[in-house]
Tab-separated table of N, CA and C in Angstrom:
chain	number	residue	atom	x	y	z
A	1060	MET	N	77.286	132.918	70.167
A	1060	MET	CA	77.972	132.123	70.452
A	1060	MET	C	76.485	132.850	72.105
A	1061	LYS	N	75.184	132.386	71.772
A	1061	LYS	CA	74.632	132.366	72.875
A	1061	LYS	C	74.699	131.640	73.775
A	1062	ILE	N	75.456	132.061	75.209
A	1062	ILE	CA	75.849	131.225	76.742
A	1062	ILE	C	74.072	131.339	77.644
A	1063	ARG	N	74.251	129.819	78.528
A	1063	ARG	CA	72.880	129.694	79.339
A	1063	ARG	C	72.952	130.963	80.482
A	1064	ASN	N	73.667	130.808	80.717
A	1064	ASN	CA	73.890	132.136	82.042
A	1064	ASN	C	75.518	133.379	82.273
A	1065	PRO	N	74.765	133.973	81.248
A	1065	PRO	CA	75.567	134.572	82.034
A	1065	PRO	C	76.713	135.580	82.358
A	1066	VAL	N	76.006	135.609	83.748
A	1066	VAL	CA	76.616	135.962	84.592
A	1066	VAL	C	77.732	134.977	85.457
A	1067	ALA	N	76.240	133.755	85.342
A	1067	ALA	CA	77.418	132.489	86.279
A	1067	ALA	C	78.485	132.534	85.000
A	1068	TYR	N	78.539	132.790	83.966
A	1068	TYR	CA	79.433	132.226	83.152
A	1068	TYR	C	81.168	133.170	83.482
A	1069	PHE	N	80.458	134.357	83.900
A	1069	PHE	CA	81.602	135.203	84.020
A	1069	PHE	C	81.531	135.988	85.058
A	1070	SER	N	81.929	135.044	86.094
A	1070	SER	CA	81.238	136.333	87.593
A	1070	SER	C	82.688	135.358	88.256
A	1071	ASP	N	83.192	135.744	89.266
A	1071	ASP	CA	84.457	134.939	89.241
A	1071	ASP	C	83.983	134.264	90.972
A	1072	GLU	N	82.506	133.740	91.317
A	1072	GLU	CA	82.234	133.073	92.282
A	1072	GLU	C	81.820	131.836	90.954
A	1073	TYR	N	81.404	131.734	90.280
A	1073	TYR	CA	80.618	130.956	89.310
A	1073	TYR	C	81.629	129.744	88.123
A	1074	MET	N	83.586	130.286	88.839
A	1074	MET	CA	84.367	130.308	87.523
A	1074	MET	C	84.799	128.957	87.620
A	1075	SER	N	83.983	127.162	87.274
A	1075	SER	CA	84.193	126.618	88.021
A	1075	SER	C	83.699	125.963	86.466
A	1076	PRO	N	84.389	124.699	85.953
A	1076	PRO	CA	83.798	123.990	84.869
A	1076	PRO	C	82.156	123.339	84.420
A	1077	ARG	N	81.925	123.473	85.549
A	1077	ARG	CA	80.610	122.800	86.487
A	1077	ARG	C	79.862	123.874	84.999
A	1078	TYR	N	79.956	125.103	85.277
A	1078	TYR	CA	78.949	126.153	83.929
A	1078	TYR	C	79.453	126.834	83.248
A	1079	PHE	N	80.895	125.665	82.286
A	1079	PHE	CA	81.146	125.631	81.451
A	1079	PHE	C	80.998	124.435	80.703
A	1080	ASN	N	79.698	123.591	81.137
A	1080	ASN	CA	79.586	122.675	80.069
A	1080	ASN	C	78.153	122.664	78.702
A	1081	GLU	N	78.003	123.362	79.199
A	1081	GLU	CA	76.202	123.480	78.140
A	1081	GLU	C	76.436	124.822	77.871
A	1082	ILE	N	75.707	125.101	76.704
A	1082	ILE	CA	76.169	126.353	75.603
A	1082	ILE	C	75.444	126.374	75.060
A	1083	GLU	N	73.462	126.782	74.930
A	1083	GLU	CA	73.379	127.041	74.028
A	1083	GLU	C	72.603	125.960	74.159
A	1084	GLY	N	72.123	125.427	74.865
A	1084	GLY	CA	71.086	124.284	75.475
A	1084	GLY	C	72.098	122.946	75.620
A	1085	LYS	N	72.878	122.925	74.483
A	1085	LYS	CA	74.172	121.966	73.712
A	1085	LYS	C	75.072	121.735	75.088
A	1086	SER	N	75.287	120.439	75.218
A	1086	SER	CA	76.760	119.947	76.236
A	1086	SER	C	77.929	119.920	75.024
A	1087	VAL	N	78.596	120.254	75.811
A	1087	VAL	CA	80.076	120.621	75.310
A	1087	VAL	C	81.152	120.095	76.256
A	1088	LYS	N	82.094	119.487	74.877
A	1088	LYS	CA	83.364	118.206	75.986
A	1088	LYS	C	84.325	119.117	77.045
A	1089	LYS	N	83.510	119.239	77.574
A	1089	LYS	CA	85.002	119.681	78.568
A	1089	LYS	C	86.370	119.351	78.218
A	1090	MET	N	87.891	120.509	78.567
A	1090	MET	CA	88.664	120.371	77.699
A	1090	MET	C	89.638	120.104	78.376
A	1091	ILE	N	89.910	120.478	79.797
A	1091	ILE	CA	89.998	119.538	80.844
A	1091	ILE	C	89.767	119.687	82.269
A	1092	GLU	N	90.184	119.354	83.148
A	1092	GLU	CA	89.529	118.643	84.668
A	1092	GLU	C	89.990	119.029	85.754
A	1093	ILE	N	89.597	119.112	86.252
A	1093	ILE	CA	90.047	119.840	87.686
A	1093	ILE	C	89.998	119.128	88.822
A	1094	GLY	N	90.836	119.208	89.608
A	1094	GLY	CA	91.280	118.178	90.156
A	1094	GLY	C	91.895	118.446	92.420
A	1095	VAL	N	91.613	117.319	92.950
A	1095	VAL	CA	92.570	118.490	94.082
A	1095	VAL	C	93.050	116.974	94.069
A	1096	GLN	N	93.398	116.872	95.264
A	1096	GLN	CA	93.812	115.139	95.716
A	1096	GLN	C	92.524	115.440	98.014
A	1097	THR	N	92.398	114.742	98.202
A	1097	THR	CA	90.976	114.098	99.197
A	1097	THR	C	91.479	114.235	100.440
A	1098	LYS	N	92.854	114.165	100.619
A	1098	LYS	CA	93.624	114.555	101.628
A	1098	LYS	C	92.374	115.585	102.754
A	1099	ASN	N	92.351	115.495	103.884
A	1099	ASN	CA	90.948	116.055	104.559
A	1099	ASN	C	90.429	117.010	104.213
A	1100	ILE	N	89.467	116.371	103.320
A	1100	ILE	CA	87.993	116.657	102.665
A	1100	ILE	C	87.478	115.462	102.700
A	1101	VAL	N	87.892	114.844	102.232
A	1101	VAL	CA	86.999	113.678	102.086
A	1101	VAL	C	87.849	112.408	103.523
A	1102	ASN	N	87.002	112.344	103.822
A	1102	ASN	CA	86.651	111.409	105.303
A	1102	ASN	C	86.335	109.316	105.099
A	1103	ASP	N	86.308	108.901	105.842
A	1103	ASP	CA	85.967	107.018	105.999
A	1103	ASP	C	84.474	107.765	106.923
A	1104	TYR	N	83.650	108.194	107.346
A	1104	TYR	CA	82.670	108.443	107.715
A	1104	TYR	C	82.083	109.334	107.361
A	1105	TYR	N	82.111	109.376	106.113
A	1105	TYR	CA	80.935	110.342	105.104
A	1105	TYR	C	81.805	111.164	104.253
A	1106	PRO	N	82.038	109.563	103.387
A	1106	PRO	CA	82.998	110.128	102.245
A	1106	PRO	C	81.400	111.314	102.019
A	1107	GLU	N	80.372	110.714	101.494
A	1107	GLU	CA	79.638	111.732	100.567
A	1107	GLU	C	78.981	113.111	100.857
A	1108	LYS	N	79.088	114.114	101.726
A	1108	LYS	CA	79.824	115.059	101.649
A	1108	LYS	C	80.749	115.727	101.617
A	1109	GLY	N	82.628	114.660	101.636
A	1109	GLY	CA	83.095	115.276	101.346
A	1109	GLY	C	84.231	115.820	100.044
A	1110	PHE	N	83.289	115.033	99.434
A	1110	PHE	CA	83.160	114.812	97.753
A	1110	PHE	C	81.665	114.923	96.903
A	1111	ALA	N	80.817	115.802	97.918
A	1111	ALA	CA	79.953	116.987	97.627
A	1111	ALA	C	80.818	118.405	97.343
A	1112	MET	N	81.266	117.848	98.367
A	1112	MET	CA	82.002	119.591	98.916
A	1112	MET	C	82.579	119.803	97.594
A	1113	LEU	N	83.225	119.176	97.240
A	1113	LEU	CA	84.328	118.583	95.969
A	1113	LEU	C	83.284	119.524	94.411
A	1114	GLY	N	82.227	118.695	93.990
A	1114	GLY	CA	81.539	119.094	93.163
A	1114	GLY	C	81.360	120.349	93.341
A	1115	CYS	N	80.673	120.403	93.795
A	1115	CYS	CA	80.338	122.085	94.731
A	1115	CYS	C	81.394	122.671	94.257
A	1116	ALA	N	82.627	122.935	94.631
A	1116	ALA	CA	83.612	123.868	94.250
A	1116	ALA	C	83.852	123.882	92.652
A	1117	GLY	N	83.465	122.974	92.144
A	1117	GLY	CA	83.433	122.870	90.583
A	1117	GLY	C	84.835	121.817	90.509
A	1118	PHE	N	85.390	121.203	91.395
A	1118	PHE	CA	86.214	119.807	91.154
A	1118	PHE	C	85.431	118.733	90.049
A	1119	THR	N	85.799	118.617	88.603
A	1119	THR	CA	85.252	117.416	88.222
A	1119	THR	C	86.065	116.527	88.457
A	1120	CYS	N	87.793	115.492	88.553
A	1120	CYS	CA	87.734	114.886	89.389
A	1120	CYS	C	89.420	114.707	91.115
A	1121	ALA	N	89.544	114.266	91.551
A	1121	ALA	CA	90.188	114.006	92.576
A	1121	ALA	C	90.978	112.722	92.837
A	1122	ASP	N	92.318	113.091	93.664
A	1122	ASP	CA	93.313	112.216	93.459
A	1122	ASP	C	93.786	111.490	94.641
A	1123	PHE	N	93.424	110.627	95.041
A	1123	PHE	CA	92.866	109.803	95.973
A	1123	PHE	C	93.430	109.938	96.936
A	1124	SER	N	93.878	109.633	97.708
A	1124	SER	CA	94.854	109.960	99.052
A	1124	SER	C	95.651	108.459	100.353
A	1125	LEU	N	95.414	108.041	99.132
A	1125	LEU	CA	95.759	106.600	100.386
A	1125	LEU	C	96.694	106.474	100.802
A	1126	ASN	N	97.647	107.456	100.729
A	1126	ASN	CA	98.029	107.611	101.381
A	1126	ASN	C	98.361	107.818	102.899
A	1127	GLY	N	96.695	108.575	103.133
A	1127	GLY	CA	96.841	108.472	104.743
A	1127	GLY	C	96.281	107.452	105.248
A	1128	TYR	N	96.474	106.516	104.801
A	1128	TYR	CA	96.539	105.339	105.449
A	1128	TYR	C	97.338	104.786	105.655
A	1129	LEU	N	98.690	105.022	105.595
A	1129	LEU	CA	99.430	104.594	105.772
A	1129	LEU	C	101.077	105.831	105.952
A	1130	SER	N	100.990	107.128	107.000
A	1130	SER	CA	102.153	108.268	106.419
A	1130	SER	C	103.275	107.934	106.707
A	1131	ASN	N	103.990	108.921	105.720
A	1131	ASN	CA	104.363	108.580	105.346
A	1131	ASN	C	106.045	108.857	106.635
A	1132	THR	N	105.696	109.518	107.775
A	1132	THR	CA	105.862	110.075	108.886
A	1132	THR	C	106.379	108.496	109.981
A	1133	SER	N	104.919	108.049	109.535
A	1133	SER	CA	105.797	106.381	110.616
A	1133	SER	C	106.087	105.756	109.603
A	1134	LEU	N	106.001	106.365	107.641
A	1134	LEU	CA	107.013	105.723	107.253
A	1134	LEU	C	108.355	105.742	108.266
A	1135	TYR	N	109.202	105.920	108.135
A	1135	TYR	CA	110.601	107.513	107.873
A	1135	TYR	C	110.737	106.770	109.665
A	1136	ARG	N	109.313	106.212	110.750
A	1136	ARG	CA	109.490	106.192	111.793
A	1136	ARG	C	109.965	104.456	111.935
A	1137	PHE	N	109.400	104.043	110.901
A	1137	PHE	CA	109.493	102.630	110.287
A	1137	PHE	C	109.085	101.732	111.080
A	1138	GLU	N	107.143	103.179	110.918
A	1138	GLU	CA	106.027	102.510	111.962
A	1138	GLU	C	105.061	101.884	110.976
A	1139	LEU	N	104.858	101.133	110.974
A	1139	LEU	CA	104.012	100.003	110.110
A	1139	LEU	C	102.396	100.177	110.875
A	1140	ASN	N	101.099	99.680	110.658
A	1140	ASN	CA	99.554	99.413	111.132
A	1140	ASN	C	99.202	97.812	110.867
A	1141	SER	N	98.349	97.840	110.511
A	1141	SER	CA	97.910	96.849	109.562
A	1141	SER	C	96.557	96.922	108.494
A	1142	PHE	N	96.142	98.125	108.217
A	1142	PHE	CA	95.788	99.716	107.567
A	1142	PHE	C	95.789	97.843	106.286
A	1143	PHE	N	96.996	98.126	105.540
A	1143	PHE	CA	97.423	97.413	104.452
A	1143	PHE	C	97.261	95.336	104.949
A	1144	ASP	N	97.051	95.109	105.921
A	1144	ASP	CA	97.166	93.369	106.124
A	1144	ASP	C	95.874	92.243	105.669
A	1145	GLN	N	93.958	93.885	105.562
A	1145	GLN	CA	93.167	93.342	104.890
A	1145	GLN	C	93.494	93.139	103.585
A	1146	SER	N	92.423	92.017	103.446
A	1146	SER	CA	92.620	90.994	102.317
A	1146	SER	C	91.759	91.876	101.148
A	1147	VAL	N	92.476	92.099	99.637
A	1147	VAL	CA	91.377	92.659	99.060
A	1147	VAL	C	90.788	93.413	98.888
A	1148	THR	N	89.420	91.801	99.149
A	1148	THR	CA	88.245	92.249	99.502
A	1148	THR	C	87.782	93.349	100.680
A	1149	GLU	N	88.189	92.195	101.918
A	1149	GLU	CA	87.908	93.964	103.042
A	1149	GLU	C	88.546	95.297	102.546
A	1150	LEU	N	88.977	95.378	101.859
A	1150	LEU	CA	89.541	96.463	101.033
A	1150	LEU	C	88.746	97.995	100.686
A	1151	GLU	N	88.292	96.828	99.655
A	1151	GLU	CA	87.293	96.841	98.236
A	1151	GLU	C	85.795	97.774	98.657
A	1152	ARG	N	85.736	96.560	99.744
A	1152	ARG	CA	83.985	96.771	101.000
A	1152	ARG	C	84.490	98.254	101.983
A	1153	PHE	N	85.757	98.656	102.490
A	1153	PHE	CA	86.118	99.995	102.672
A	1153	PHE	C	86.193	100.997	102.077
A	1154	PHE	N	86.869	100.598	100.953
A	1154	PHE	CA	86.409	101.342	99.622
A	1154	PHE	C	85.360	101.960	98.980
A	1155	THR	N	83.886	100.810	99.480
A	1155	THR	CA	83.012	100.905	98.953
A	1155	THR	C	82.165	102.630	98.480
A	1156	PRO	N	81.757	103.460	99.693
A	1156	PRO	CA	81.017	103.942	99.880
A	1156	PRO	C	81.782	105.039	99.229
A	1157	HIS	N	83.804	105.683	99.496
A	1157	HIS	CA	84.007	106.725	98.629
A	1157	HIS	C	83.701	106.702	97.471
A	1158	LYS	N	83.448	105.363	96.791
A	1158	LYS	CA	83.771	105.213	95.039
A	1158	LYS	C	82.077	105.445	94.738
A	1159	LYS	N	81.265	104.966	95.994
A	1159	LYS	CA	80.003	105.055	95.460
A	1159	LYS	C	79.753	106.890	95.200
A	1160	ALA	N	80.221	107.587	96.736
A	1160	ALA	CA	80.437	108.860	96.576
A	1160	ALA	C	80.760	110.023	95.791
A	1161	ALA	N	81.905	109.109	95.445
A	1161	ALA	CA	82.519	109.916	94.201
A	1161	ALA	C	81.810	109.778	92.907
A	1162	GLY	N	81.240	108.895	92.100
A	1162	GLY	CA	80.900	109.139	91.422
A	1162	GLY	C	78.854	109.503	91.552
A	1163	SER	N	78.250	109.341	92.840
A	1163	SER	CA	77.439	110.387	92.646
A	1163	SER	C	77.751	112.057	92.548
A	1164	ALA	N	78.479	112.271	92.901
A	1164	ALA	CA	79.491	113.206	92.783
A	1164	ALA	C	79.532	113.772	91.546
A	1165	GLY	N	79.939	113.102	90.728
A	1165	GLY	CA	80.250	113.667	89.930
A	1165	GLY	C	81.572	113.425	89.412
A	1166	ILE	N	81.901	112.808	90.401
A	1166	ILE	CA	83.445	112.979	90.976
A	1166	ILE	C	84.585	112.066	90.230
A	1167	GLN	N	85.274	111.958	89.433
A	1167	GLN	CA	85.989	110.635	88.486
A	1167	GLN	C	87.696	110.690	89.501
A	1168	ILE	N	87.466	109.444	90.350
A	1168	ILE	CA	88.845	109.281	90.934
A	1168	ILE	C	90.123	109.311	89.913
A	1169	ASN	N	91.267	109.957	89.363
A	1169	ASN	CA	91.834	110.158	88.232
A	1169	ASN	C	93.138	109.478	88.934
A	1170	GLN	N	93.663	109.415	90.162
A	1170	GLN	CA	94.870	109.072	90.206
A	1170	GLN	C	94.848	108.812	91.626
A	1171	MET	N	95.820	108.405	91.649
A	1171	MET	CA	96.328	108.872	92.594
A	1171	MET	C	97.053	107.994	94.146
A	1172	HIS	N	97.445	108.890	95.356
A	1172	HIS	CA	98.519	108.748	96.196
A	1172	HIS	C	98.997	107.168	96.772
A	1173	MET	N	99.744	106.459	96.448
A	1173	MET	CA	99.640	105.480	97.050
A	1173	MET	C	100.748	105.318	98.570
A	1174	PRO	N	100.901	104.663	99.553
A	1174	PRO	CA	101.586	105.430	100.760
A	1174	PRO	C	103.187	105.160	100.332
A	1175	TYR	N	103.813	106.343	100.061
A	1175	TYR	CA	105.541	106.823	100.427
A	1175	TYR	C	106.285	106.789	101.923
A	1176	PRO	N	107.432	106.712	101.408
A	1176	PRO	CA	108.160	106.139	100.230
A	1176	PRO	C	107.430	105.483	99.950
A	1177	SER	N	108.304	104.519	98.356
A	1177	SER	CA	107.285	103.156	98.709
A	1177	SER	C	109.243	102.017	99.230
A	1178	TYR	N	110.447	102.839	99.291
A	1178	TYR	CA	111.965	102.216	99.649
A	1178	TYR	C	112.422	103.777	100.469
A	1179	ILE	N	112.381	102.514	101.504
A	1179	ILE	CA	113.279	103.659	102.712
A	1179	ILE	C	114.669	103.444	102.793
A	1180	PRO	N	115.608	103.762	102.458
A	1180	PRO	CA	117.070	103.472	102.817
A	1180	PRO	C	117.204	103.532	103.951
A	1181	ASN	N	118.316	102.172	104.403
A	1181	ASN	CA	117.958	102.390	106.331
A	1181	ASN	C	117.487	101.732	106.970
A	1182	ALA	N	116.060	101.624	106.096
A	1182	ALA	CA	115.391	101.435	106.877
A	1182	ALA	C	115.121	99.055	107.726
A	1183	PRO	N	114.718	98.720	108.398
A	1183	PRO	CA	114.912	97.395	108.007
A	1183	PRO	C	114.114	97.042	107.128
A	1184	LYS	N	114.393	94.867	106.290
A	1184	LYS	CA	114.020	94.848	106.131
A	1184	LYS	C	112.471	94.295	105.316
A	1185	PRO	N	112.567	93.875	107.380
A	1185	PRO	CA	110.619	94.041	106.794
A	1185	PRO	C	109.482	95.012	106.286
A	1186	VAL	N	110.619	96.461	106.920
A	1186	VAL	CA	109.579	97.142	106.712
A	1186	VAL	C	109.709	97.870	105.012
A	1187	ASN	N	110.635	97.008	104.637
A	1187	ASN	CA	110.969	97.521	102.840
A	1187	ASN	C	109.807	96.084	102.326
A	1188	ASP	N	110.502	95.001	102.096
A	1188	ASP	CA	109.313	93.808	101.962
A	1188	ASP	C	108.412	94.027	102.213
A	1189	TYR	N	107.610	94.693	103.663
A	1189	TYR	CA	105.619	95.000	103.504
A	1189	TYR	C	105.114	96.437	102.944
A	1190	LEU	N	106.069	97.611	102.255
A	1190	LEU	CA	106.075	98.635	101.090
A	1190	LEU	C	106.092	97.711	99.936
A	1191	MET	N	106.883	96.755	99.235
A	1191	MET	CA	107.476	96.198	98.370
A	1191	MET	C	106.268	94.687	97.573
A	1192	HIS	N	106.187	93.507	98.955
A	1192	HIS	CA	104.962	93.458	98.495
A	1192	HIS	C	103.663	92.819	99.372
A	1193	THR	N	103.229	94.251	99.842
A	1193	THR	CA	101.989	94.173	100.551
A	1193	THR	C	101.259	95.522	100.168
A	1194	VAL	N	101.879	96.528	100.462
A	1194	VAL	CA	101.655	98.222	100.224
A	1194	VAL	C	101.006	97.977	98.739
A	1195	ALA	N	102.070	97.747	97.957
A	1195	ALA	CA	102.261	98.322	96.794
A	1195	ALA	C	100.614	97.721	95.918
A	1196	PRO	N	101.301	95.911	95.781
A	1196	PRO	CA	100.582	95.430	95.466
A	1196	PRO	C	98.819	95.698	95.746
A	1197	LYS	N	98.718	95.894	96.118
A	1197	LYS	CA	96.914	96.412	97.279
A	1197	LYS	C	96.549	97.200	96.797
A	1198	SER	N	97.768	98.716	96.974
A	1198	SER	CA	97.724	99.704	96.643
A	1198	SER	C	96.992	99.709	95.196
A	1199	LEU	N	97.607	98.939	93.974
A	1199	LEU	CA	97.873	99.179	92.468
A	1199	LEU	C	95.673	98.617	92.351
A	1200	LYS	N	95.849	97.672	93.732
A	1200	LYS	CA	94.745	96.491	93.414
A	1200	LYS	C	93.049	97.723	93.857
A	1201	ILE	N	93.578	98.454	94.707
A	1201	ILE	CA	92.725	99.759	94.536
A	1201	ILE	C	92.356	100.239	93.967
A	1202	CYS	N	93.227	100.932	92.222
A	1202	CYS	CA	93.435	101.868	91.738
A	1202	CYS	C	92.454	100.930	91.060
A	1203	ALA	N	91.999	99.579	90.916
A	1203	ALA	CA	91.594	99.623	90.142
A	1203	ALA	C	90.050	99.684	89.984
A	1204	PHE	N	90.185	98.827	92.103
A	1204	PHE	CA	89.214	98.998	91.985
A	1204	PHE	C	88.351	100.349	91.636
A	1205	PHE	N	88.883	101.120	92.157
A	1205	PHE	CA	88.137	102.619	92.336
A	1205	PHE	C	87.941	103.212	90.459
A	1206	GLY	N	88.467	102.658	89.241
A	1206	GLY	CA	88.230	102.420	87.706
A	1206	GLY	C	90.057	103.436	87.046
A	1207	LEU	N	90.362	103.716	88.134
A	1207	LEU	CA	91.749	104.181	87.517
A	1207	LEU	C	92.596	103.709	85.961
A	1208	GLN	N	91.768	104.123	84.758
A	1208	GLN	CA	92.652	103.498	83.911
A	1208	GLN	C	93.834	102.484	83.605
A	1209	ALA	N	95.089	103.519	84.367
A	1209	ALA	CA	95.816	102.671	83.816
A	1209	ALA	C	96.667	101.582	84.896
A	1210	TYR	N	95.989	101.073	85.266
A	1210	TYR	CA	95.569	100.538	86.498
A	1210	TYR	C	94.699	99.566	86.735
A	1211	ARG	N	93.686	99.240	85.505
A	1211	ARG	CA	91.769	98.635	85.594
A	1211	ARG	C	92.468	97.878	85.178
A	1212	ASP	N	94.110	97.254	84.387
A	1212	ASP	CA	94.198	95.824	84.374
A	1212	ASP	C	95.572	95.102	84.806
A	1213	ALA	N	95.921	95.466	86.213
A	1213	ALA	CA	96.792	95.299	86.817
A	1213	ALA	C	96.361	94.205	87.809
A	1214	ARG	N	98.010	93.653	86.398
A	1214	ARG	CA	98.175	92.034	86.867
A	1214	ARG	C	99.671	91.487	88.701
A	1215	VAL	N	97.989	91.958	90.143
A	1215	VAL	CA	99.785	92.441	91.095
A	1215	VAL	C	98.840	90.960	92.180
């Protein structure tokens, strides 16, 4: 078996899945995807930079950190924000640059962290109702928007 670039193939600096996809000029199916959470890497102002960085680092997929839009620390203080009050259409419009940037960088969004916890013992009823009836269903719709297989046909 002749490897296209043996130095890149065996060098620690280049040990990423991106260098394992072509052997003897033929495409080879990768056996494992390597991903990381997007929180603190991908931001809303320049998502293309964060996703490009992930791609350059050799990641092939990402766990989209939807939990960054309603943090668990806020939830434990029973504090809500208005992010999930947007319509599904508005949320899709907001996340369109993220979806495009991920695709351009060759990063598949393969899972998502929705805001958690989804239920808070001792929280006022409106907080848990909001988590159950607003945040969870809209999170599933965002999963479907990003093309996550398990949620593509979510009926919420």
